[in-house]
Short mmCIF file of C-alpha atoms in Angstrom, two decimals:
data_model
loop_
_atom_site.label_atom_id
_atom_site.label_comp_id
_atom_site.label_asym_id
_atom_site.label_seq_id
_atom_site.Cartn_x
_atom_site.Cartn_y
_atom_site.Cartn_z
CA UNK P 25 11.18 105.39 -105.37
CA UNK P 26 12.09 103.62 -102.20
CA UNK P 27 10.20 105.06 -99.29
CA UNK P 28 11.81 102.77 -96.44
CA UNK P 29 15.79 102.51 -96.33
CA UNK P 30 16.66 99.47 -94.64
CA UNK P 31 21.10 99.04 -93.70
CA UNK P 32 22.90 96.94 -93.47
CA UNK P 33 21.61 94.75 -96.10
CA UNK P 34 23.67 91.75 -93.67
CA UNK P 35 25.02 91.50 -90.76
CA UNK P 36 27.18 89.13 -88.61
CA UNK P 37 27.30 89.02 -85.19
CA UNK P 38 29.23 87.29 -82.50
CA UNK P 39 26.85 85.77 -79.62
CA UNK P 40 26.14 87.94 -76.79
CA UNK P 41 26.56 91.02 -78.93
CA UNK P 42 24.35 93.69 -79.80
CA UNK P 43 23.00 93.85 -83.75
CA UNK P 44 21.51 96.89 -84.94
CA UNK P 45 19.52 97.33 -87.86
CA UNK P 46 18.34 101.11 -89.53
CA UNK P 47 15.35 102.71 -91.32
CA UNK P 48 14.71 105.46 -92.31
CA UNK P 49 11.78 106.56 -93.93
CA UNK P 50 10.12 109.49 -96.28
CA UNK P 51 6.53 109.80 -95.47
CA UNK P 52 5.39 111.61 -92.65
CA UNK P 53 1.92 110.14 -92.91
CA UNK P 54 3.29 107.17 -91.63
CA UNK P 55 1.86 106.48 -88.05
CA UNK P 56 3.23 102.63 -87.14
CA UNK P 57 6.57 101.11 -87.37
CA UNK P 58 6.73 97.41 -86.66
CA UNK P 59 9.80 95.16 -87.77
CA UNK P 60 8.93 91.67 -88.60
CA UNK P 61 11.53 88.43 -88.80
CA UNK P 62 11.58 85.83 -91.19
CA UNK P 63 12.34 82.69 -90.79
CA UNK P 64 13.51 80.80 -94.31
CA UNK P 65 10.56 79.12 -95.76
CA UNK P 66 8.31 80.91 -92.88
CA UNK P 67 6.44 83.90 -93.68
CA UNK P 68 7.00 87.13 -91.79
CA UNK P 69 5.87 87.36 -88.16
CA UNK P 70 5.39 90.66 -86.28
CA UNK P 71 8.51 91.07 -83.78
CA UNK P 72 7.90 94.86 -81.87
CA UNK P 73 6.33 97.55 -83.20
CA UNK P 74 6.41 101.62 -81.94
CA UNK P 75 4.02 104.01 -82.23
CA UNK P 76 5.21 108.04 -83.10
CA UNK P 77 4.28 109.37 -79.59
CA UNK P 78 7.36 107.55 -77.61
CA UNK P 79 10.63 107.48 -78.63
CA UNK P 80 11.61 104.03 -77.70
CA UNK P 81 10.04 100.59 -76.94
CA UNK P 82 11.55 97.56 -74.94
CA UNK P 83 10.75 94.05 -75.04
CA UNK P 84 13.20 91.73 -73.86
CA UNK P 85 16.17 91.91 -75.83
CA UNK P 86 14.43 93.83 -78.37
CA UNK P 87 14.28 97.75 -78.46
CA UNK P 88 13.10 100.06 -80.76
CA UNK P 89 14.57 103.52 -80.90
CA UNK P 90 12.06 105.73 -82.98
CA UNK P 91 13.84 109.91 -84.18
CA UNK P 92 10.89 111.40 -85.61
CA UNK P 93 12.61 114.18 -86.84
CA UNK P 94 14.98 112.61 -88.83
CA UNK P 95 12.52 110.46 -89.69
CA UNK P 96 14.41 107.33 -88.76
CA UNK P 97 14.22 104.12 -86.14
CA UNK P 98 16.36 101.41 -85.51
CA UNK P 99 15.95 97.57 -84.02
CA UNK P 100 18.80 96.36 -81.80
CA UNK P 101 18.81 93.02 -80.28
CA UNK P 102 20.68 92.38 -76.99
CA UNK P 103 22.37 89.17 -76.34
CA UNK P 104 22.10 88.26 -79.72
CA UNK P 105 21.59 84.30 -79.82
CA UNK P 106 22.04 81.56 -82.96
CA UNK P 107 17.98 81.66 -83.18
CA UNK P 108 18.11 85.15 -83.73
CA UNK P 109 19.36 84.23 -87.16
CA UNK P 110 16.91 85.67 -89.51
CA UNK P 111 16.00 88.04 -92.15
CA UNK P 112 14.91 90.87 -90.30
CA UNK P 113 12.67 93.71 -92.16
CA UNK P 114 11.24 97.11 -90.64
CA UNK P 115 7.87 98.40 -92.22
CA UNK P 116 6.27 101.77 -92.32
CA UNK P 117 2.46 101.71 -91.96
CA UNK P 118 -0.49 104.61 -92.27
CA UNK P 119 -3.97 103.33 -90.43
CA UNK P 120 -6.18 105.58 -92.22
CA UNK P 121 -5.05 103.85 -95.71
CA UNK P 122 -5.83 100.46 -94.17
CA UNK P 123 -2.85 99.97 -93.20
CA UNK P 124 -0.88 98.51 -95.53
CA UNK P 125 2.55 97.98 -95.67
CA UNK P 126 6.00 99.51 -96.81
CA UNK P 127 8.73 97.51 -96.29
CA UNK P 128 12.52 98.17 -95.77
CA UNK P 129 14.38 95.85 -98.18
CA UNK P 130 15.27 93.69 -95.51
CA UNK P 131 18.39 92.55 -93.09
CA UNK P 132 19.92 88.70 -93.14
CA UNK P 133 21.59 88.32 -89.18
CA UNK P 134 23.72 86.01 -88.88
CA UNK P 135 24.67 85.28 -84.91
CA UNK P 136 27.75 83.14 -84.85
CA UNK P 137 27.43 80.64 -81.60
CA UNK K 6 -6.91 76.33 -88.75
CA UNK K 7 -5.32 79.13 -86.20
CA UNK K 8 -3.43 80.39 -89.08
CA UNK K 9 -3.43 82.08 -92.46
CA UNK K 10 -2.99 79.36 -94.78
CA UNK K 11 -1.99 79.50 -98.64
CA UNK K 12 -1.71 77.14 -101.58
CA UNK K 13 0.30 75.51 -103.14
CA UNK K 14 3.11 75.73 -101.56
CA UNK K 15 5.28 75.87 -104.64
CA UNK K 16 4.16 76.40 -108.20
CA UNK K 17 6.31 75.96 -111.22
CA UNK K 18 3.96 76.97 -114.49
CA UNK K 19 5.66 77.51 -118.04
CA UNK K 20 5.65 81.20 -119.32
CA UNK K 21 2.82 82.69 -120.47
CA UNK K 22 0.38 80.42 -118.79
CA UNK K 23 -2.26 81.82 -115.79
CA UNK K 24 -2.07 80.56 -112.78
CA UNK K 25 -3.99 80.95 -109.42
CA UNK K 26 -3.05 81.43 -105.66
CA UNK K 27 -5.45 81.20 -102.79
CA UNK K 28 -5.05 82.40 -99.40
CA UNK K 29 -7.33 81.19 -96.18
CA UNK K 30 -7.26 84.20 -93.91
CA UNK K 31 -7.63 83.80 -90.03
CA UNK K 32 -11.39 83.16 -89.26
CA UNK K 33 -12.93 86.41 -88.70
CA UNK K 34 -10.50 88.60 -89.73
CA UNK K 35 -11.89 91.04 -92.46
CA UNK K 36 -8.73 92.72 -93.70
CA UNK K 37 -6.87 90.66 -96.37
CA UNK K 38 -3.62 91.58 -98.30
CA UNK K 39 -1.24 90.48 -100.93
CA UNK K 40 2.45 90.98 -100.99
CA UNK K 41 5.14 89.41 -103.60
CA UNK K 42 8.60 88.82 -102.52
CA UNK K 43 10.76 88.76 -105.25
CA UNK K 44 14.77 86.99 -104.68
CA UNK K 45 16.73 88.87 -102.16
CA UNK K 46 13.91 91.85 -102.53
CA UNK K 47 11.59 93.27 -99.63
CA UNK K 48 8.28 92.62 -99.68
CA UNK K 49 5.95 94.71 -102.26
CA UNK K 50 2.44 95.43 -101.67
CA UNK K 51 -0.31 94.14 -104.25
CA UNK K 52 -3.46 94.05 -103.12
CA UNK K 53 -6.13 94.88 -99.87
CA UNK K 54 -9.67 93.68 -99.02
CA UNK K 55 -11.40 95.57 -96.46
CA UNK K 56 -14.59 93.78 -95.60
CA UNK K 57 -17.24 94.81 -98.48
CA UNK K 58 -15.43 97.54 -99.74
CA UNK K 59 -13.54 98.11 -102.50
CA UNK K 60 -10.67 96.82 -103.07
CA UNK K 61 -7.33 98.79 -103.06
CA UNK K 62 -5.38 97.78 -106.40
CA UNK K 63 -2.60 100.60 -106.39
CA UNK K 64 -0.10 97.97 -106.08
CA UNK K 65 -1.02 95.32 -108.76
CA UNK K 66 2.05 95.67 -111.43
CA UNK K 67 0.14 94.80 -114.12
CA UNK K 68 -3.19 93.99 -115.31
CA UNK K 69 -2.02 90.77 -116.11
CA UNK K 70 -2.62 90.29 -112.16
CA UNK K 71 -5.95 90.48 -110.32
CA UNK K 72 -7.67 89.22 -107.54
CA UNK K 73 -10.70 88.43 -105.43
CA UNK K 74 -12.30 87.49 -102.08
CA UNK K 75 -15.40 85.82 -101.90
CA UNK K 76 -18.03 85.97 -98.78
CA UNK K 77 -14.90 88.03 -97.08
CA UNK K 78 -12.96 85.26 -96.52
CA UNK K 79 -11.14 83.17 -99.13
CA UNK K 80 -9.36 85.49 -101.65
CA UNK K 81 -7.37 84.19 -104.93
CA UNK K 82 -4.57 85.85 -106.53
CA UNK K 83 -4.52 85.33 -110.48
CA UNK K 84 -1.77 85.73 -113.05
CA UNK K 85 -2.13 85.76 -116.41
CA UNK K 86 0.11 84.99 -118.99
CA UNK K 87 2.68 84.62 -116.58
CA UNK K 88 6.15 85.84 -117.50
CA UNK K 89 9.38 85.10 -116.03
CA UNK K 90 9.85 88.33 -113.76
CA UNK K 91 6.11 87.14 -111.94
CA UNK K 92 8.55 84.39 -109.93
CA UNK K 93 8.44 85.32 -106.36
CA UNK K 94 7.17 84.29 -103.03
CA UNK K 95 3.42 85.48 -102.81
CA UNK K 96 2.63 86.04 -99.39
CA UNK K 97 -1.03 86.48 -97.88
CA UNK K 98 -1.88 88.37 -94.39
CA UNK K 99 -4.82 88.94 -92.88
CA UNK K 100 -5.70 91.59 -89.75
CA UNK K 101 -8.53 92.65 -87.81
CA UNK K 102 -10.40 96.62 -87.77
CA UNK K 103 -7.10 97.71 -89.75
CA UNK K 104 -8.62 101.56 -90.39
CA UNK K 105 -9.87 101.32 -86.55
CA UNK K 106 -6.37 101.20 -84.76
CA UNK K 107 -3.11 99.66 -84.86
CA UNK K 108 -3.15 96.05 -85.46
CA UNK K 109 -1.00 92.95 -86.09
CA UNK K 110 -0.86 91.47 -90.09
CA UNK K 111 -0.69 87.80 -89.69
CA UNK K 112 0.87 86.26 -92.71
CA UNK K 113 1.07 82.76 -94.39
CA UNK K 114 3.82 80.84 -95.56
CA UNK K 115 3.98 82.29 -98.81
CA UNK K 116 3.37 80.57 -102.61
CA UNK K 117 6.56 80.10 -104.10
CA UNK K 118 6.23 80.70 -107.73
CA UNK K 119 8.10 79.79 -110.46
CA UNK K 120 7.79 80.81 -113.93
CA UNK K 121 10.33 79.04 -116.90
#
């Protein structure tokens, strides 16, 4: 059973545009949402991460817009540039079970110079 | 180091052999995971070491897989009798006071292993 839905699976973008990945998850016990990018080769590195008390989070060209109620939240990157070009993968995590955690099934961006 | 380091870096082992993985988390951080990346997959959880506690196992497919961390710092991943569905990208992390509040998993550059 997946618990974290992760669309599109790709995505191409023009640069200067906006991409926007989608999650949506089942667990309510969740408390931390971070999105991590991966580099090829690189292992994942945290990019912005929300907590369940705020419904969105901004740094720099990276927001995070967090629906609790539909149990969903979404990364979009302004500006997109080339270097943005990653695999991109949002994550579900509960602190009181050590936080491990559940991944989406992750996002390849493409951003077209 | 100022980062989690792993190795190998590749692995290529014949089916049905064991092989091991080790992982050097950040110095002094006393959470360590495992996660396996399989082709075009997200990443799975395996494994978590908490300090001196237990162990959490719930994700190990098999018990073909285990794993350990000695003096809370080095940990190795084993796989026995490997089979041709173990080839991924095993990926370490390590945190700091994970069951405390929220905090970043720093992860390595992965094991990439292949199994003919």
């Amino acid at each position: 059973q997946q618990q974290v839905k992760q669309s599109p699976q790709s995505l191409i973008v023009q640069k200067g545009g906006i991409s926007i990945i989608n999650c949506a998850y089942e667990n309510t016990a969740f408390d931390y949402f971070p999105w991590y990018q991966q580099f090829p080769g690189k292992g994942p590195a945290l990019l912005i991460a929300i907590r369940p008390d705020v419904s969105e989070k901004k740094e720099g060209r990276f927001t995070i817009s967090f629906n609790k109620s539909a149990k969903q939240f979404s990364l979009h990157i302004m500006d997109s540039q080339p270097g943005d070009s990653a695999t991109y993968f949002c994550a579900c995590e509960q602190v009181t079970s050590g936080s491990r955690l559940t991944f989406g099934e992750g996002t390849q961006l493409t951003v077209n110079p | 180091g100022a980062g989690v380091s792993q190795s190998p870096s590749n692995k290529v082992t014949e089916k049905g052999k064991d092989v091991e993985l080790r992982c050097d988390p950040i110095s002094g951080h006393t959470a360590l995971y495992w996660y396996r990346q399989s082709l075009g997959q997200g990443l799975e959880f395996l494994i978590y070491f908490q300090g001196n506690s237990a162990p959490d196992k719930s994700g190990l497919p098999s018990d073909r897989f285990s794993a350990e961390r000695t003096g809370g710092s080095v940990s190795t991943l084993t796989i026995q009798r490997t089979q041709q569905e173990d080839s991924a990208v095993y990926l370490c992390a390590s945190s700091s006071s994970p069951t405390v509040t929220y905090n970043e998993q720093f992860f390595g550059p992965g094991t990439r292993l292949t199994v003919l």
